[in-house]
Amino acid sequence: MGCAAVVTFWFVTATDPAVVLSGEPKADRGFGRKLLAQLNPAWPITPIGEFPLNRSSTPSRAEFYIAGYPGVAVVQTLIEDVSTITGAAQHLLRALPASDVYIIARGEDSDFAGFAHFAGETAKRAFAATRDAVAEDIGLPEPFEAPFWAGETVEQLGGISLPFVPKELASAAEASWLGIDVSPDGPDLGVVGYAVDGRPEPKIAPAVRAPKSVGEVAARFAEKDKGYDDYLDTTQDEEGDEFAALADATVAAAKKVGRGLARRARSLAIDIRERIRHSDRG
């Protein structure tokens, strides 16, 4: 019986993927959109954000995290029913051309995990298990697996339990094959998130710039007034902007004192702005 698992597909053609990934490459929105359209032209594709793969929450149902770098591409998604890695591989194994495909699966609500290395369409190594049962074991163990099978990585439970935690072994496989630490401690691996369930694109409110304090604006005036030549280089528009900033800062400060002062400061701000606006009319 399978379980829901977050499955990550690494498509590698680069000779040294660690060099590519350690440079913290950026993701391209167009790459993922094009890939998803090829996988299923009927999907309504919605970008849902850009973020580091290794510092974000995992994808939910109908979501994909995708990036294409020089010689390396990654696709991460949630697959509802995973029992073996070779079975899960059929979802996306041929999605992109690659000499090597590395697949890492981690159970969403269980201790299930697994990993696989495909050279073309041939599984060179595949393993999947929970702590108490092995679901798949293809090929010979690789060198990075040795301390896990030797029981050196975790306290032993005894009985039929495996001498390691499957998710920890899956992470070790990923790090060994890619040559980097794919965790929050590793380099940022930028991806673009997409949803294919028809949801609207999230709206992000623009950041609100906090008003400058009177002290900050006054400090700029002091810098301008240090030398006469510097003052001559200042344009009228720049002066106007700074006077307006001072007026705005005065309003902000006055609000903290009381409404009466705020009204007077606001009148001063309006008067300054009007004088600036009419100063070039003679």
PDB file of C-alpha atoms in Angstrom:
ATOM      1  CA  MET A   1       0.000   0.000   0.000  1.00  0.00           C
ATOM      2  CA  GLY A   2       1.407   3.365  -1.026  1.00  0.00           C
ATOM      3  CA  CYS A   3       1.430   6.719   0.708  1.00  0.00           C
ATOM      4  CA  ALA A   4       1.483  10.367  -0.287  1.00  0.00           C
ATOM      5  CA  ALA A   5       5.051  11.533  -0.799  1.00  0.00           C
ATOM      6  CA  VAL A   6       6.889  14.636  -1.944  1.00  0.00           C
ATOM      7  CA  VAL A   7       9.007  13.492  -4.874  1.00  0.00           C
ATOM      8  CA  THR A   8      11.935  15.469  -6.280  1.00  0.00           C
ATOM      9  CA  PHE A   9      13.292  14.739  -9.754  1.00  0.00           C
ATOM     10  CA  TRP A  10      16.782  15.970 -10.633  1.00  0.00           C
ATOM     11  CA  PHE A  11      17.542  15.883 -14.373  1.00  0.00           C
ATOM     12  CA  VAL A  12      21.300  16.130 -14.843  1.00  0.00           C
ATOM     13  CA  THR A  13      23.405  16.523 -17.970  1.00  0.00           C
ATOM     14  CA  ALA A  14      26.166  18.640 -16.395  1.00  0.00           C
ATOM     15  CA  THR A  15      29.471  16.903 -15.720  1.00  0.00           C
ATOM     16  CA  ASP A  16      29.607  18.444 -12.242  1.00  0.00           C
ATOM     17  CA  PRO A  17      26.158  19.479 -10.957  1.00  0.00           C
ATOM     18  CA  ALA A  18      27.715  20.749  -7.718  1.00  0.00           C
ATOM     19  CA  VAL A  19      29.435  23.573  -9.611  1.00  0.00           C
ATOM     20  CA  VAL A  20      26.119  24.634 -11.140  1.00  0.00           C
ATOM     21  CA  LEU A  21      24.084  24.420  -7.945  1.00  0.00           C
ATOM     22  CA  SER A  22      26.649  25.961  -5.599  1.00  0.00           C
ATOM     23  CA  GLY A  23      26.478  29.114  -7.727  1.00  0.00           C
ATOM     24  CA  GLU A  24      22.870  29.622  -6.513  1.00  0.00           C
ATOM     25  CA  PRO A  25      21.368  29.984 -10.010  1.00  0.00           C
ATOM     26  CA  LYS A  26      18.042  31.743 -10.481  1.00  0.00           C
ATOM     27  CA  ALA A  27      14.904  30.115 -11.851  1.00  0.00           C
ATOM     28  CA  ASP A  28      13.071  31.193 -15.004  1.00  0.00           C
ATOM     29  CA  ARG A  29       9.255  31.345 -14.882  1.00  0.00           C
ATOM     30  CA  GLY A  30       8.964  30.504 -18.557  1.00  0.00           C
ATOM     31  CA  PHE A  31      10.824  27.202 -18.210  1.00  0.00           C
ATOM     32  CA  GLY A  32       8.375  25.681 -15.746  1.00  0.00           C
ATOM     33  CA  ARG A  33       5.293  26.990 -17.516  1.00  0.00           C
ATOM     34  CA  LYS A  34       6.447  25.472 -20.811  1.00  0.00           C
ATOM     35  CA  LEU A  35       7.262  22.139 -19.166  1.00  0.00           C
ATOM     36  CA  LEU A  36       3.870  21.863 -17.470  1.00  0.00           C
ATOM     37  CA  ALA A  37       2.079  22.779 -20.702  1.00  0.00           C
ATOM     38  CA  GLN A  38       3.908  19.925 -22.420  1.00  0.00           C
ATOM     39  CA  LEU A  39       3.062  17.468 -19.645  1.00  0.00           C
ATOM     40  CA  ASN A  40      -0.648  18.290 -19.777  1.00  0.00           C
ATOM     41  CA  PRO A  41      -1.950  20.967 -22.178  1.00  0.00           C
ATOM     42  CA  ALA A  42      -5.282  21.012 -20.312  1.00  0.00           C
ATOM     43  CA  TRP A  43      -3.784  22.216 -17.031  1.00  0.00           C
ATOM     44  CA  PRO A  44      -4.569  25.820 -16.006  1.00  0.00           C
ATOM     45  CA  ILE A  45      -1.098  26.974 -14.944  1.00  0.00           C
ATOM     46  CA  THR A  46      -0.752  29.621 -12.240  1.00  0.00           C
ATOM     47  CA  PRO A  47       2.604  30.890 -10.889  1.00  0.00           C
ATOM     48  CA  ILE A  48       2.392  31.012  -7.092  1.00  0.00           C
ATOM     49  CA  GLY A  49       5.811  32.342  -6.103  1.00  0.00           C
ATOM     50  CA  GLU A  50       9.590  32.267  -6.393  1.00  0.00           C
ATOM     51  CA  PHE A  51      11.687  30.963  -3.502  1.00  0.00           C
ATOM     52  CA  PRO A  52      14.587  28.660  -2.578  1.00  0.00           C
ATOM     53  CA  LEU A  53      13.595  25.006  -2.863  1.00  0.00           C
ATOM     54  CA  ASN A  54      15.639  24.082   0.195  1.00  0.00           C
ATOM     55  CA  ARG A  55      14.174  26.798   2.443  1.00  0.00           C
ATOM     56  CA  SER A  56      10.471  26.505   1.676  1.00  0.00           C
ATOM     57  CA  SER A  57       7.557  24.329   2.672  1.00  0.00           C
ATOM     58  CA  THR A  58       6.899  21.336   0.439  1.00  0.00           C
ATOM     59  CA  PRO A  59       4.363  21.507  -2.409  1.00  0.00           C
ATOM     60  CA  SER A  60       0.731  20.704  -1.744  1.00  0.00           C
ATOM     61  CA  ARG A  61      -1.593  18.820  -4.064  1.00  0.00           C
ATOM     62  CA  ALA A  62      -1.676  20.158  -7.637  1.00  0.00           C
ATOM     63  CA  GLU A  63       1.520  22.151  -7.085  1.00  0.00           C
ATOM     64  CA  PHE A  64       4.918  21.911  -8.761  1.00  0.00           C
ATOM     65  CA  TYR A  65       8.217  23.556  -7.853  1.00  0.00           C
ATOM     66  CA  ILE A  66      10.379  23.805 -10.978  1.00  0.00           C
ATOM     67  CA  ALA A  67      13.680  25.272 -12.134  1.00  0.00           C
ATOM     68  CA  GLY A  68      15.967  24.829 -15.100  1.00  0.00           C
ATOM     69  CA  TYR A  69      19.655  25.654 -14.649  1.00  0.00           C
ATOM     70  CA  PRO A  70      22.563  25.075 -17.055  1.00  0.00           C
ATOM     71  CA  GLY A  71      22.848  21.289 -17.217  1.00  0.00           C
ATOM     72  CA  VAL A  72      20.527  20.683 -14.248  1.00  0.00           C
ATOM     73  CA  ALA A  73      16.748  20.835 -13.869  1.00  0.00           C
ATOM     74  CA  VAL A  74      14.565  20.062 -10.880  1.00  0.00           C
ATOM     75  CA  VAL A  75      10.875  19.247 -10.509  1.00  0.00           C
ATOM     76  CA  GLN A  76       9.296  18.681  -7.105  1.00  0.00           C
ATOM     77  CA  THR A  77       5.677  17.691  -6.598  1.00  0.00           C
ATOM     78  CA  LEU A  78       3.363  15.714  -4.348  1.00  0.00           C
ATOM     79  CA  ILE A  79       2.410  12.257  -5.637  1.00  0.00           C
ATOM     80  CA  GLU A  80      -0.593  10.747  -3.891  1.00  0.00           C
ATOM     81  CA  ASP A  81       0.264   7.047  -3.999  1.00  0.00           C
ATOM     82  CA  VAL A  82       3.933   6.065  -3.831  1.00  0.00           C
ATOM     83  CA  SER A  83       5.041   2.576  -2.883  1.00  0.00           C
ATOM     84  CA  THR A  84       8.240   2.234  -4.928  1.00  0.00           C
ATOM     85  CA  ILE A  85      10.558   4.810  -6.446  1.00  0.00           C
ATOM     86  CA  THR A  86      10.667   3.083  -9.814  1.00  0.00           C
ATOM     87  CA  GLY A  87       6.876   3.273  -9.860  1.00  0.00           C
ATOM     88  CA  ALA A  88       6.847   6.953  -8.924  1.00  0.00           C
ATOM     89  CA  ALA A  89       9.496   7.610 -11.558  1.00  0.00           C
ATOM     90  CA  GLN A  90       7.078   6.888 -14.376  1.00  0.00           C
ATOM     91  CA  HIS A  91       5.235  10.144 -13.669  1.00  0.00           C
ATOM     92  CA  LEU A  92       8.097  12.356 -14.833  1.00  0.00           C
ATOM     93  CA  LEU A  93      11.097  10.211 -15.797  1.00  0.00           C
ATOM     94  CA  ARG A  94      10.841  11.228 -19.460  1.00  0.00           C
ATOM     95  CA  ALA A  95       9.750  14.813 -18.825  1.00  0.00           C
ATOM     96  CA  LEU A  96      13.171  16.212 -19.747  1.00  0.00           C
ATOM     97  CA  PRO A  97      16.171  14.773 -21.606  1.00  0.00           C
ATOM     98  CA  ALA A  98      18.986  13.891 -19.206  1.00  0.00           C
ATOM     99  CA  SER A  99      21.861  11.442 -18.996  1.00  0.00           C
ATOM    100  CA  ASP A 100      21.121  10.877 -15.302  1.00  0.00           C
ATOM    101  CA  VAL A 101      17.906  11.284 -13.335  1.00  0.00           C
ATOM    102  CA  TYR A 102      18.031  11.249  -9.541  1.00  0.00           C
ATOM    103  CA  ILE A 103      14.762  10.811  -7.657  1.00  0.00           C
ATOM    104  CA  ILE A 104      14.207  11.459  -3.958  1.00  0.00           C
ATOM    105  CA  ALA A 105      10.900  10.663  -2.227  1.00  0.00           C
ATOM    106  CA  ARG A 106       9.847  11.517   1.309  1.00  0.00           C
ATOM    107  CA  GLY A 107       6.538  10.471   2.848  1.00  0.00           C
ATOM    108  CA  GLU A 108       4.266  13.370   3.690  1.00  0.00           C
ATOM    109  CA  ASP A 109       2.721  11.878   6.829  1.00  0.00           C
ATOM    110  CA  SER A 110       4.858   8.786   7.343  1.00  0.00           C
ATOM    111  CA  ASP A 111       8.478   7.723   7.749  1.00  0.00           C
ATOM    112  CA  PHE A 112       8.518   6.334   4.209  1.00  0.00           C
ATOM    113  CA  ALA A 113      11.370   7.477   1.986  1.00  0.00           C
ATOM    114  CA  GLY A 114      13.357   6.320  -0.988  1.00  0.00           C
ATOM    115  CA  PHE A 115      15.767   7.250  -3.732  1.00  0.00           C
ATOM    116  CA  ALA A 116      16.707   6.117  -7.225  1.00  0.00           C
ATOM    117  CA  HIS A 117      19.318   6.754  -9.890  1.00  0.00           C
ATOM    118  CA  PHE A 118      18.325   6.237 -13.509  1.00  0.00           C
ATOM    119  CA  ALA A 119      20.856   6.226 -16.336  1.00  0.00           C
ATOM    120  CA  GLY A 120      18.562   6.795 -19.268  1.00  0.00           C
ATOM    121  CA  GLU A 121      15.610   4.540 -18.463  1.00  0.00           C
ATOM    122  CA  THR A 122      17.666   1.976 -16.540  1.00  0.00           C
ATOM    123  CA  ALA A 123      17.467   1.964 -12.750  1.00  0.00           C
ATOM    124  CA  LYS A 124      21.056   1.676 -11.513  1.00  0.00           C
ATOM    125  CA  ARG A 125      20.062   1.906  -7.853  1.00  0.00           C
ATOM    126  CA  ALA A 126      16.657   2.196  -6.192  1.00  0.00           C
ATOM    127  CA  PHE A 127      15.643   1.803  -2.581  1.00  0.00           C
ATOM    128  CA  ALA A 128      12.414   2.559  -0.715  1.00  0.00           C
ATOM    129  CA  ALA A 129      11.329   1.678   2.810  1.00  0.00           C
ATOM    130  CA  THR A 130       9.793   2.631   6.102  1.00  0.00           C
ATOM    131  CA  ARG A 131      11.767   1.957   9.268  1.00  0.00           C
ATOM    132  CA  ASP A 132      10.070  -1.440   9.547  1.00  0.00           C
ATOM    133  CA  ALA A 133       9.667  -2.643   5.954  1.00  0.00           C
ATOM    134  CA  VAL A 134      11.610  -2.510   2.693  1.00  0.00           C
ATOM    135  CA  ALA A 135       9.422  -1.864  -0.358  1.00  0.00           C
ATOM    136  CA  GLU A 136      12.137  -1.805  -3.025  1.00  0.00           C
ATOM    137  CA  ASP A 137      15.838  -2.611  -3.242  1.00  0.00           C
ATOM    138  CA  ILE A 138      17.421  -2.615  -6.711  1.00  0.00           C
ATOM    139  CA  GLY A 139      21.138  -2.619  -7.452  1.00  0.00           C
ATOM    140  CA  LEU A 140      24.128  -2.598  -5.134  1.00  0.00           C
ATOM    141  CA  PRO A 141      24.397  -0.186  -2.190  1.00  0.00           C
ATOM    142  CA  GLU A 142      26.566   2.838  -2.935  1.00  0.00           C
ATOM    143  CA  PRO A 143      29.465   3.998  -0.722  1.00  0.00           C
ATOM    144  CA  PHE A 144      27.435   6.749   0.995  1.00  0.00           C
ATOM    145  CA  GLU A 145      25.059   4.066   2.300  1.00  0.00           C
ATOM    146  CA  ALA A 146      27.717   2.184   4.296  1.00  0.00           C
ATOM    147  CA  PRO A 147      27.425   4.007   7.661  1.00  0.00           C
ATOM    148  CA  PHE A 148      23.634   3.721   7.521  1.00  0.00           C
ATOM    149  CA  TRP A 149      23.609  -0.034   6.983  1.00  0.00           C
ATOM    150  CA  ALA A 150      26.269  -0.340   9.688  1.00  0.00           C
ATOM    151  CA  GLY A 151      23.922   1.325  12.178  1.00  0.00           C
ATOM    152  CA  GLU A 152      26.254   4.260  12.792  1.00  0.00           C
ATOM    153  CA  THR A 153      23.788   7.086  12.171  1.00  0.00           C
ATOM    154  CA  VAL A 154      20.970   6.504  14.656  1.00  0.00           C
ATOM    155  CA  GLU A 155      20.043   4.647  17.822  1.00  0.00           C
ATOM    156  CA  GLN A 156      19.037   1.073  17.062  1.00  0.00           C
ATOM    157  CA  LEU A 157      15.468  -0.110  17.671  1.00  0.00           C
ATOM    158  CA  GLY A 158      16.205  -3.806  17.322  1.00  0.00           C
ATOM    159  CA  GLY A 159      13.885  -6.463  15.958  1.00  0.00           C
ATOM    160  CA  ILE A 160      13.002  -6.120  12.283  1.00  0.00           C
ATOM    161  CA  SER A 161      13.629  -2.363  12.178  1.00  0.00           C
ATOM    162  CA  LEU A 162      16.174  -1.041   9.719  1.00  0.00           C
ATOM    163  CA  PRO A 163      19.413   0.251  11.280  1.00  0.00           C
ATOM    164  CA  PHE A 164      18.761   3.758   9.924  1.00  0.00           C
ATOM    165  CA  VAL A 165      16.031   6.323   9.283  1.00  0.00           C
ATOM    166  CA  PRO A 166      14.990   6.068   5.594  1.00  0.00           C
ATOM    167  CA  LYS A 167      14.525   9.824   5.179  1.00  0.00           C
ATOM    168  CA  GLU A 168      18.069  10.442   6.403  1.00  0.00           C
ATOM    169  CA  LEU A 169      19.428   7.918   3.910  1.00  0.00           C
ATOM    170  CA  ALA A 170      17.419   9.580   1.116  1.00  0.00           C
ATOM    171  CA  SER A 171      18.940  12.955   2.017  1.00  0.00           C
ATOM    172  CA  ALA A 172      22.413  11.410   1.988  1.00  0.00           C
ATOM    173  CA  ALA A 173      21.743  10.004  -1.486  1.00  0.00           C
ATOM    174  CA  GLU A 174      20.666  13.419  -2.752  1.00  0.00           C
ATOM    175  CA  ALA A 175      23.746  15.127  -1.304  1.00  0.00           C
ATOM    176  CA  SER A 176      26.096  12.465  -2.671  1.00  0.00           C
ATOM    177  CA  TRP A 177      24.701  12.478  -6.190  1.00  0.00           C
ATOM    178  CA  LEU A 178      24.417  16.265  -6.533  1.00  0.00           C
ATOM    179  CA  GLY A 179      27.561  17.118  -4.582  1.00  0.00           C
ATOM    180  CA  ILE A 180      25.882  19.743  -2.373  1.00  0.00           C
ATOM    181  CA  ASP A 181      23.883  19.918   0.830  1.00  0.00           C
ATOM    182  CA  VAL A 182      20.228  20.171  -0.228  1.00  0.00           C
ATOM    183  CA  SER A 183      19.040  21.589   3.083  1.00  0.00           C
ATOM    184  CA  PRO A 184      18.537  25.050   4.600  1.00  0.00           C
ATOM    185  CA  ASP A 185      22.271  25.018   5.361  1.00  0.00           C
ATOM    186  CA  GLY A 186      23.186  24.596   1.683  1.00  0.00           C
ATOM    187  CA  PRO A 187      23.218  27.093  -1.201  1.00  0.00           C
ATOM    188  CA  ASP A 188      19.912  28.653  -2.246  1.00  0.00           C
ATOM    189  CA  LEU A 189      18.263  26.625  -5.013  1.00  0.00           C
ATOM    190  CA  GLY A 190      15.806  29.049  -6.580  1.00  0.00           C
ATOM    191  CA  VAL A 191      12.602  27.593  -8.015  1.00  0.00           C
ATOM    192  CA  VAL A 192       9.258  28.858  -9.268  1.00  0.00           C
ATOM    193  CA  GLY A 193       6.082  27.412  -7.783  1.00  0.00           C
ATOM    194  CA  TYR A 194       3.065  26.637  -9.973  1.00  0.00           C
ATOM    195  CA  ALA A 195      -0.462  25.435  -9.297  1.00  0.00           C
ATOM    196  CA  VAL A 196      -2.495  23.484 -11.848  1.00  0.00           C
ATOM    197  CA  ASP A 197      -5.892  23.478 -10.123  1.00  0.00           C
ATOM    198  CA  GLY A 198      -7.210  26.745 -11.562  1.00  0.00           C
ATOM    199  CA  ARG A 199      -6.565  28.996  -8.565  1.00  0.00           C
ATOM    200  CA  PRO A 200      -5.893  32.703  -9.273  1.00  0.00           C
ATOM    201  CA  GLU A 201      -2.384  34.096  -9.031  1.00  0.00           C
ATOM    202  CA  PRO A 202      -1.733  35.431  -5.512  1.00  0.00           C
ATOM    203  CA  LYS A 203      -1.701  39.211  -5.172  1.00  0.00           C
ATOM    204  CA  ILE A 204       1.183  40.653  -3.194  1.00  0.00           C
ATOM    205  CA  ALA A 205       0.668  44.123  -1.746  1.00  0.00           C
ATOM    206  CA  PRO A 206       3.523  46.554  -2.478  1.00  0.00           C
ATOM    207  CA  ALA A 207       5.747  47.442   0.437  1.00  0.00           C
ATOM    208  CA  VAL A 208       4.803  50.703   2.177  1.00  0.00           C
ATOM    209  CA  ARG A 209       7.750  53.020   2.635  1.00  0.00           C
ATOM    210  CA  ALA A 210       7.960  54.413   6.146  1.00  0.00           C
ATOM    211  CA  PRO A 211       8.185  58.216   6.365  1.00  0.00           C
ATOM    212  CA  LYS A 212      11.594  59.648   7.170  1.00  0.00           C
ATOM    213  CA  SER A 213      12.119  61.229  10.554  1.00  0.00           C
ATOM    214  CA  VAL A 214      12.768  64.936  10.932  1.00  0.00           C
ATOM    215  CA  GLY A 215      16.297  64.098  12.060  1.00  0.00           C
ATOM    216  CA  GLU A 216      17.049  62.096   8.910  1.00  0.00           C
ATOM    217  CA  VAL A 217      15.851  64.861   6.612  1.00  0.00           C
ATOM    218  CA  ALA A 218      17.620  67.547   8.630  1.00  0.00           C
ATOM    219  CA  ALA A 219      20.859  65.572   8.397  1.00  0.00           C
ATOM    220  CA  ARG A 220      20.634  65.711   4.602  1.00  0.00           C
ATOM    221  CA  PHE A 221      20.243  69.492   4.751  1.00  0.00           C
ATOM    222  CA  ALA A 222      23.302  69.686   6.988  1.00  0.00           C
ATOM    223  CA  GLU A 223      25.321  67.704   4.439  1.00  0.00           C
ATOM    224  CA  LYS A 224      24.170  70.016   1.644  1.00  0.00           C
ATOM    225  CA  ASP A 225      25.131  73.093   3.644  1.00  0.00           C
ATOM    226  CA  LYS A 226      28.732  72.026   4.291  1.00  0.00           C
ATOM    227  CA  GLY A 227      30.043  73.776   1.210  1.00  0.00           C
ATOM    228  CA  TYR A 228      28.759  76.554  -1.035  1.00  0.00           C
ATOM    229  CA  ASP A 229      29.845  74.736  -4.197  1.00  0.00           C
ATOM    230  CA  ASP A 230      27.845  71.680  -3.215  1.00  0.00           C
ATOM    231  CA  TYR A 231      24.818  73.888  -2.730  1.00  0.00           C
ATOM    232  CA  LEU A 232      25.199  75.332  -6.208  1.00  0.00           C
ATOM    233  CA  ASP A 233      25.174  71.835  -7.707  1.00  0.00           C
ATOM    234  CA  THR A 234      21.774  71.094  -6.210  1.00  0.00           C
ATOM    235  CA  THR A 235      18.919  71.491  -8.686  1.00  0.00           C
ATOM    236  CA  GLN A 236      15.697  73.240  -7.842  1.00  0.00           C
ATOM    237  CA  ASP A 237      13.770  69.970  -8.141  1.00  0.00           C
ATOM    238  CA  GLU A 238      16.088  68.299  -5.649  1.00  0.00           C
ATOM    239  CA  GLU A 239      15.624  71.201  -3.236  1.00  0.00           C
ATOM    240  CA  GLY A 240      11.884  70.913  -3.649  1.00  0.00           C
ATOM    241  CA  ASP A 241      11.965  67.201  -2.936  1.00  0.00           C
ATOM    242  CA  GLU A 242      13.959  67.762   0.222  1.00  0.00           C
ATOM    243  CA  PHE A 243      11.713  70.579   1.469  1.00  0.00           C
ATOM    244  CA  ALA A 244       8.715  68.351   0.796  1.00  0.00           C
ATOM    245  CA  ALA A 245      10.385  65.473   2.636  1.00  0.00           C
ATOM    246  CA  LEU A 246      11.029  67.766   5.591  1.00  0.00           C
ATOM    247  CA  ALA A 247       7.411  68.807   5.578  1.00  0.00           C
ATOM    248  CA  ASP A 248       6.253  65.189   5.454  1.00  0.00           C
ATOM    249  CA  ALA A 249       8.597  64.262   8.268  1.00  0.00           C
ATOM    250  CA  THR A 250       7.281  67.157  10.330  1.00  0.00           C
ATOM    251  CA  VAL A 251       3.740  65.885   9.841  1.00  0.00           C
ATOM    252  CA  ALA A 252       4.741  62.381  10.904  1.00  0.00           C
ATOM    253  CA  ALA A 253       6.464  63.670  14.017  1.00  0.00           C
ATOM    254  CA  ALA A 254       3.598  65.950  14.901  1.00  0.00           C
ATOM    255  CA  LYS A 255       1.134  63.069  14.815  1.00  0.00           C
ATOM    256  CA  LYS A 256       2.926  61.625  17.784  1.00  0.00           C
ATOM    257  CA  VAL A 257       2.470  64.852  19.745  1.00  0.00           C
ATOM    258  CA  GLY A 258      -1.169  65.607  19.129  1.00  0.00           C
ATOM    259  CA  ARG A 259      -3.832  66.333  16.592  1.00  0.00           C
ATOM    260  CA  GLY A 260      -3.577  70.095  17.051  1.00  0.00           C
ATOM    261  CA  LEU A 261       0.099  70.172  16.175  1.00  0.00           C
ATOM    262  CA  ALA A 262      -0.538  67.761  13.316  1.00  0.00           C
ATOM    263  CA  ARG A 263      -3.053  70.141  11.743  1.00  0.00           C
ATOM    264  CA  ARG A 264      -0.618  73.060  12.002  1.00  0.00           C
ATOM    265  CA  ALA A 265       2.214  70.965  10.596  1.00  0.00           C
ATOM    266  CA  ARG A 266       0.009  69.820   7.738  1.00  0.00           C
ATOM    267  CA  SER A 267      -0.791  73.434   6.897  1.00  0.00           C
ATOM    268  CA  LEU A 268       2.935  74.180   6.913  1.00  0.00           C
ATOM    269  CA  ALA A 269       3.568  71.255   4.583  1.00  0.00           C
ATOM    270  CA  ILE A 270       0.920  72.475   2.142  1.00  0.00           C
ATOM    271  CA  ASP A 271       2.329  76.007   2.254  1.00  0.00           C
ATOM    272  CA  ILE A 272       5.867  74.770   1.546  1.00  0.00           C
ATOM    273  CA  ARG A 273       4.694  72.624  -1.365  1.00  0.00           C
ATOM    274  CA  GLU A 274       2.767  75.553  -2.866  1.00  0.00           C
ATOM    275  CA  ARG A 275       5.769  77.863  -2.580  1.00  0.00           C
ATOM    276  CA  ILE A 276       7.969  75.306  -4.291  1.00  0.00           C
ATOM    277  CA  ARG A 277       5.417  74.764  -7.058  1.00  0.00           C
ATOM    278  CA  HIS A 278       5.174  78.518  -7.777  1.00  0.00           C
ATOM    279  CA  SER A 279       8.839  79.395  -7.204  1.00  0.00           C
ATOM    280  CA  ASP A 280       9.711  79.226 -10.914  1.00  0.00           C
ATOM    281  CA  ARG A 281       6.891  81.518 -12.037  1.00  0.00           C
ATOM    282  CA  GLY A 282       8.513  84.790 -10.912  1.00  0.00           C
TER     283      GLY A 282
END
